[in-house]
Amino acid sequence: MPFLTRPVLSVGTLSRTPQPVLPTGDGLVLRAWRSEDAPAVHAAFQDPLMHQWHIRTADSEEEVTGWIEEWRAAWAGERGAQWAVADAETDVLLGRVALREIRLGDGVAEVAYWTTAAARGRGVAARATAALAHWALDEIGFHRLELMHALANEASCRVATKTGFALEGTKRSALLHRDGWHDMHLHARVQGD
C-alpha cells in the first residue's frame, strides 16, 4: 500500500558520508567515537550521579569498547548517531551527545546526552546539544527532535529549556530505573523554532 506522503529524509541521508565533526564554536567539538575513548567512558560510568539518571552501567573497559563499536555501526545503519564531546584543544572527553531512535522517513529523532563529572556546571551538555540540534534540523533536515529526561533531573531540564526544546508534557511512569519507575518530561524542537 503506497504512502500519501514522501519520506522527510531518504535512506542514505546519514550513511552516504562519514560522520561529521561538529565544532560548537566555543571550545568544544563533537567527533566520532574512537576505541581509545573506552577508559574515559568507563570512568564516567563509575560516577554515582550517572547511575541516578541512566539505566546502564559499565563493568569494564572491554564492555565499553563494545558500546563504541555499536555506536560507530549505528551511523552506518542510520539507527543512531553518537558523538563524543571533547575539548577542542586537548581532546579530553567531556561527554556524549546523540540522536537515538532515528526515523528518517518521519524526520524524527531523540536527543540524548551525558557529561563527565569534571564537565558538569560548565555548559557542556547545552553547548553540545545546541550544536547537534542546529546540524540535525538546519543542515540535515530533520523535522522534529525529541528530548526526554527524568522529571526529577532538574539539570537536564535546564539543558533542554536553554537549547530551545519546549516542554510538551509528562510521560507518567515511563522508564524503569533501579530505584523504580520515573516520570519523564518530554521536550521537543521542530524546524523553525
Short mmCIF file of C-alpha atoms in Angstrom, two decimals:
data_model
loop_
_atom_site.label_atom_id
_atom_site.label_comp_id
_atom_site.label_asym_id
_atom_site.label_seq_id
_atom_site.Cartn_x
_atom_site.Cartn_y
_atom_site.Cartn_z
CA MET A 1 0.00 0.00 0.00
CA PRO A 2 1.59 3.32 -1.04
CA PHE A 3 2.02 6.21 1.36
CA LEU A 4 0.28 9.52 0.73
CA THR A 5 3.40 11.50 1.67
CA ARG A 6 7.06 11.25 0.74
CA PRO A 7 9.73 10.46 3.32
CA VAL A 8 11.07 13.56 5.08
CA LEU A 9 14.61 12.17 4.81
CA SER A 10 15.65 9.38 2.48
CA VAL A 11 17.64 6.28 3.31
CA GLY A 12 21.32 7.15 2.96
CA THR A 13 20.93 10.71 4.25
CA LEU A 14 23.41 9.93 7.02
CA SER A 15 25.30 6.85 5.90
CA ARG A 16 26.39 8.06 2.47
CA THR A 17 29.00 10.30 4.12
CA PRO A 18 31.36 9.81 7.07
CA GLN A 19 30.09 11.02 10.41
CA PRO A 20 30.95 14.72 10.56
CA VAL A 21 32.96 16.57 13.17
CA LEU A 22 30.76 19.33 14.60
CA PRO A 23 32.55 22.24 16.30
CA THR A 24 30.43 24.20 18.76
CA GLY A 25 32.36 27.40 18.08
CA ASP A 26 33.07 27.88 21.78
CA GLY A 27 35.78 25.39 22.66
CA LEU A 28 34.05 22.04 22.20
CA VAL A 29 33.99 19.58 19.34
CA LEU A 30 31.59 16.75 18.62
CA ARG A 31 33.53 13.91 17.00
CA ALA A 32 33.11 10.23 16.22
CA TRP A 33 33.93 7.78 18.98
CA ARG A 34 37.30 6.03 18.98
CA SER A 35 38.26 2.80 20.74
CA GLU A 36 40.79 4.75 22.82
CA ASP A 37 37.84 6.61 24.43
CA ALA A 38 36.85 3.43 26.31
CA PRO A 39 38.81 4.17 29.53
CA ALA A 40 37.30 7.65 29.83
CA VAL A 41 33.74 6.37 29.19
CA HIS A 42 34.24 3.57 31.70
CA ALA A 43 35.44 6.12 34.28
CA ALA A 44 32.44 8.37 33.58
CA PHE A 45 30.06 5.48 34.26
CA GLN A 46 31.59 4.86 37.69
CA ASP A 47 30.10 8.18 38.87
CA PRO A 48 27.09 7.58 41.18
CA LEU A 49 25.24 10.54 39.62
CA MET A 50 25.39 8.78 36.24
CA HIS A 51 23.61 5.80 37.81
CA GLN A 52 20.86 8.04 39.13
CA TRP A 53 19.71 9.11 35.66
CA HIS A 54 20.91 6.32 33.33
CA ILE A 55 19.82 2.72 33.18
CA ARG A 56 23.17 1.26 32.08
CA THR A 57 26.34 0.55 33.98
CA ALA A 58 29.81 -0.17 32.63
CA ASP A 59 31.51 -3.12 34.25
CA SER A 60 34.73 -3.00 32.23
CA GLU A 61 36.63 -1.09 29.57
CA GLU A 62 36.13 -4.09 27.27
CA GLU A 63 32.36 -3.71 27.64
CA VAL A 64 32.63 -0.01 26.76
CA THR A 65 34.76 -0.87 23.72
CA GLY A 66 31.79 -2.95 22.56
CA TRP A 67 29.46 0.02 23.09
CA ILE A 68 31.76 2.20 20.99
CA GLU A 69 31.70 -0.39 18.20
CA GLU A 70 27.89 -0.40 18.38
CA TRP A 71 27.78 3.41 18.32
CA ARG A 72 30.01 3.52 15.24
CA ALA A 73 27.94 0.84 13.46
CA ALA A 74 24.71 2.70 14.26
CA TRP A 75 25.82 5.55 11.98
CA ALA A 76 26.26 3.19 9.04
CA GLY A 77 22.87 1.60 9.77
CA GLU A 78 21.22 5.02 10.33
CA ARG A 79 19.79 3.76 13.64
CA GLY A 80 21.63 6.29 15.78
CA ALA A 81 24.29 8.96 15.66
CA GLN A 82 26.59 9.20 18.69
CA TRP A 83 29.27 11.83 19.21
CA ALA A 84 31.99 12.15 21.79
CA VAL A 85 32.01 15.68 23.20
CA ALA A 86 35.61 16.76 23.67
CA ASP A 87 37.63 19.83 24.49
CA ALA A 88 38.62 21.28 21.11
CA GLU A 89 42.21 21.96 22.20
CA THR A 90 43.08 19.00 24.42
CA ASP A 91 40.66 16.33 23.10
CA VAL A 92 39.76 15.46 26.72
CA LEU A 93 36.42 13.64 26.77
CA LEU A 94 33.71 15.76 28.43
CA GLY A 95 30.57 13.85 27.49
CA ARG A 96 28.37 12.39 24.83
CA VAL A 97 25.54 13.70 22.68
CA ALA A 98 23.43 11.57 20.39
CA LEU A 99 20.49 11.14 18.11
CA ARG A 100 18.66 7.95 19.05
CA GLU A 101 15.54 6.29 17.72
CA ILE A 102 16.13 7.82 14.28
CA ARG A 103 13.15 7.56 11.93
CA LEU A 104 14.38 9.11 8.68
CA GLY A 105 11.07 8.76 6.85
CA ASP A 106 9.31 10.74 9.58
CA GLY A 107 12.23 13.17 10.04
CA VAL A 108 12.27 12.46 13.80
CA ALA A 109 14.98 11.53 16.30
CA GLU A 110 15.53 11.65 20.05
CA VAL A 111 18.38 13.69 21.53
CA ALA A 112 20.34 12.25 24.46
CA TYR A 113 23.40 13.43 26.36
CA TRP A 114 25.57 12.96 29.40
CA THR A 115 28.65 14.67 30.77
CA THR A 116 31.60 13.59 32.85
CA ALA A 117 31.71 14.72 36.47
CA ALA A 118 34.53 17.17 35.64
CA ALA A 119 32.45 18.79 32.90
CA ARG A 120 29.33 19.48 34.96
CA GLY A 121 28.39 23.09 35.57
CA ARG A 122 30.35 24.33 32.53
CA GLY A 123 27.51 24.34 29.98
CA VAL A 124 28.94 21.36 28.11
CA ALA A 125 25.64 19.50 27.65
CA ALA A 126 23.82 22.64 26.49
CA ARG A 127 26.56 23.69 24.06
CA ALA A 128 26.81 20.20 22.58
CA THR A 129 23.02 19.82 22.34
CA ALA A 130 22.67 23.20 20.62
CA ALA A 131 25.33 22.28 18.04
CA LEU A 132 23.72 18.90 17.40
CA ALA A 133 20.22 20.39 17.07
CA HIS A 134 21.48 23.02 14.61
CA TRP A 135 23.15 20.35 12.47
CA ALA A 136 20.18 17.95 12.58
CA LEU A 137 17.41 20.49 11.96
CA ASP A 138 19.10 23.11 9.80
CA GLU A 139 21.72 21.18 7.85
CA ILE A 140 20.34 17.63 7.54
CA GLY A 141 16.63 18.47 7.52
CA PHE A 142 15.14 16.55 10.42
CA HIS A 143 11.69 17.96 11.16
CA ARG A 144 11.42 17.15 14.88
CA LEU A 145 13.86 16.37 17.68
CA GLU A 146 12.56 15.00 20.96
CA LEU A 147 14.35 15.02 24.30
CA MET A 148 13.27 13.15 27.43
CA HIS A 149 14.63 13.25 30.95
CA ALA A 150 13.52 12.10 34.37
CA LEU A 151 11.16 14.63 35.92
CA ALA A 152 13.43 14.93 38.96
CA ASN A 153 16.53 15.65 36.83
CA GLU A 154 16.40 19.44 37.06
CA ALA A 155 19.82 19.93 35.45
CA SER A 156 18.69 18.07 32.35
CA CYS A 157 15.50 20.13 32.25
CA ARG A 158 17.61 23.30 32.27
CA VAL A 159 19.67 21.98 29.33
CA ALA A 160 16.51 21.23 27.36
CA THR A 161 14.99 24.65 28.04
CA LYS A 162 18.22 26.54 27.40
CA THR A 163 18.61 24.86 23.99
CA GLY A 164 15.09 25.66 22.81
CA PHE A 165 13.37 22.34 23.48
CA ALA A 166 9.83 23.24 24.53
CA LEU A 167 8.26 21.22 27.31
CA GLU A 168 5.35 19.27 25.82
CA GLY A 169 4.27 17.21 28.78
CA THR A 170 4.99 14.44 31.23
CA LYS A 171 5.08 10.76 30.36
CA ARG A 172 3.94 9.09 33.56
CA SER A 173 5.85 6.08 34.86
CA ALA A 174 7.69 5.87 31.53
CA LEU A 175 11.15 4.49 32.32
CA LEU A 176 12.27 1.91 34.85
CA HIS A 177 15.41 2.85 36.77
CA ARG A 178 16.96 0.83 39.56
CA ASP A 179 15.08 2.98 42.12
CA GLY A 180 11.72 2.43 40.40
CA TRP A 181 9.62 3.95 37.66
CA HIS A 182 10.41 7.52 36.66
CA ASP A 183 8.02 10.05 35.19
CA MET A 184 9.71 11.65 32.18
CA HIS A 185 9.48 15.18 30.80
CA LEU A 186 9.04 15.25 27.03
CA HIS A 187 10.59 18.26 25.29
CA ALA A 188 10.83 18.88 21.53
CA ARG A 189 12.14 21.24 18.88
CA VAL A 190 10.80 21.39 15.35
CA GLN A 191 12.18 23.07 12.28
CA GLY A 192 11.59 26.79 12.52
CA ASP A 193 11.62 27.00 16.32
#
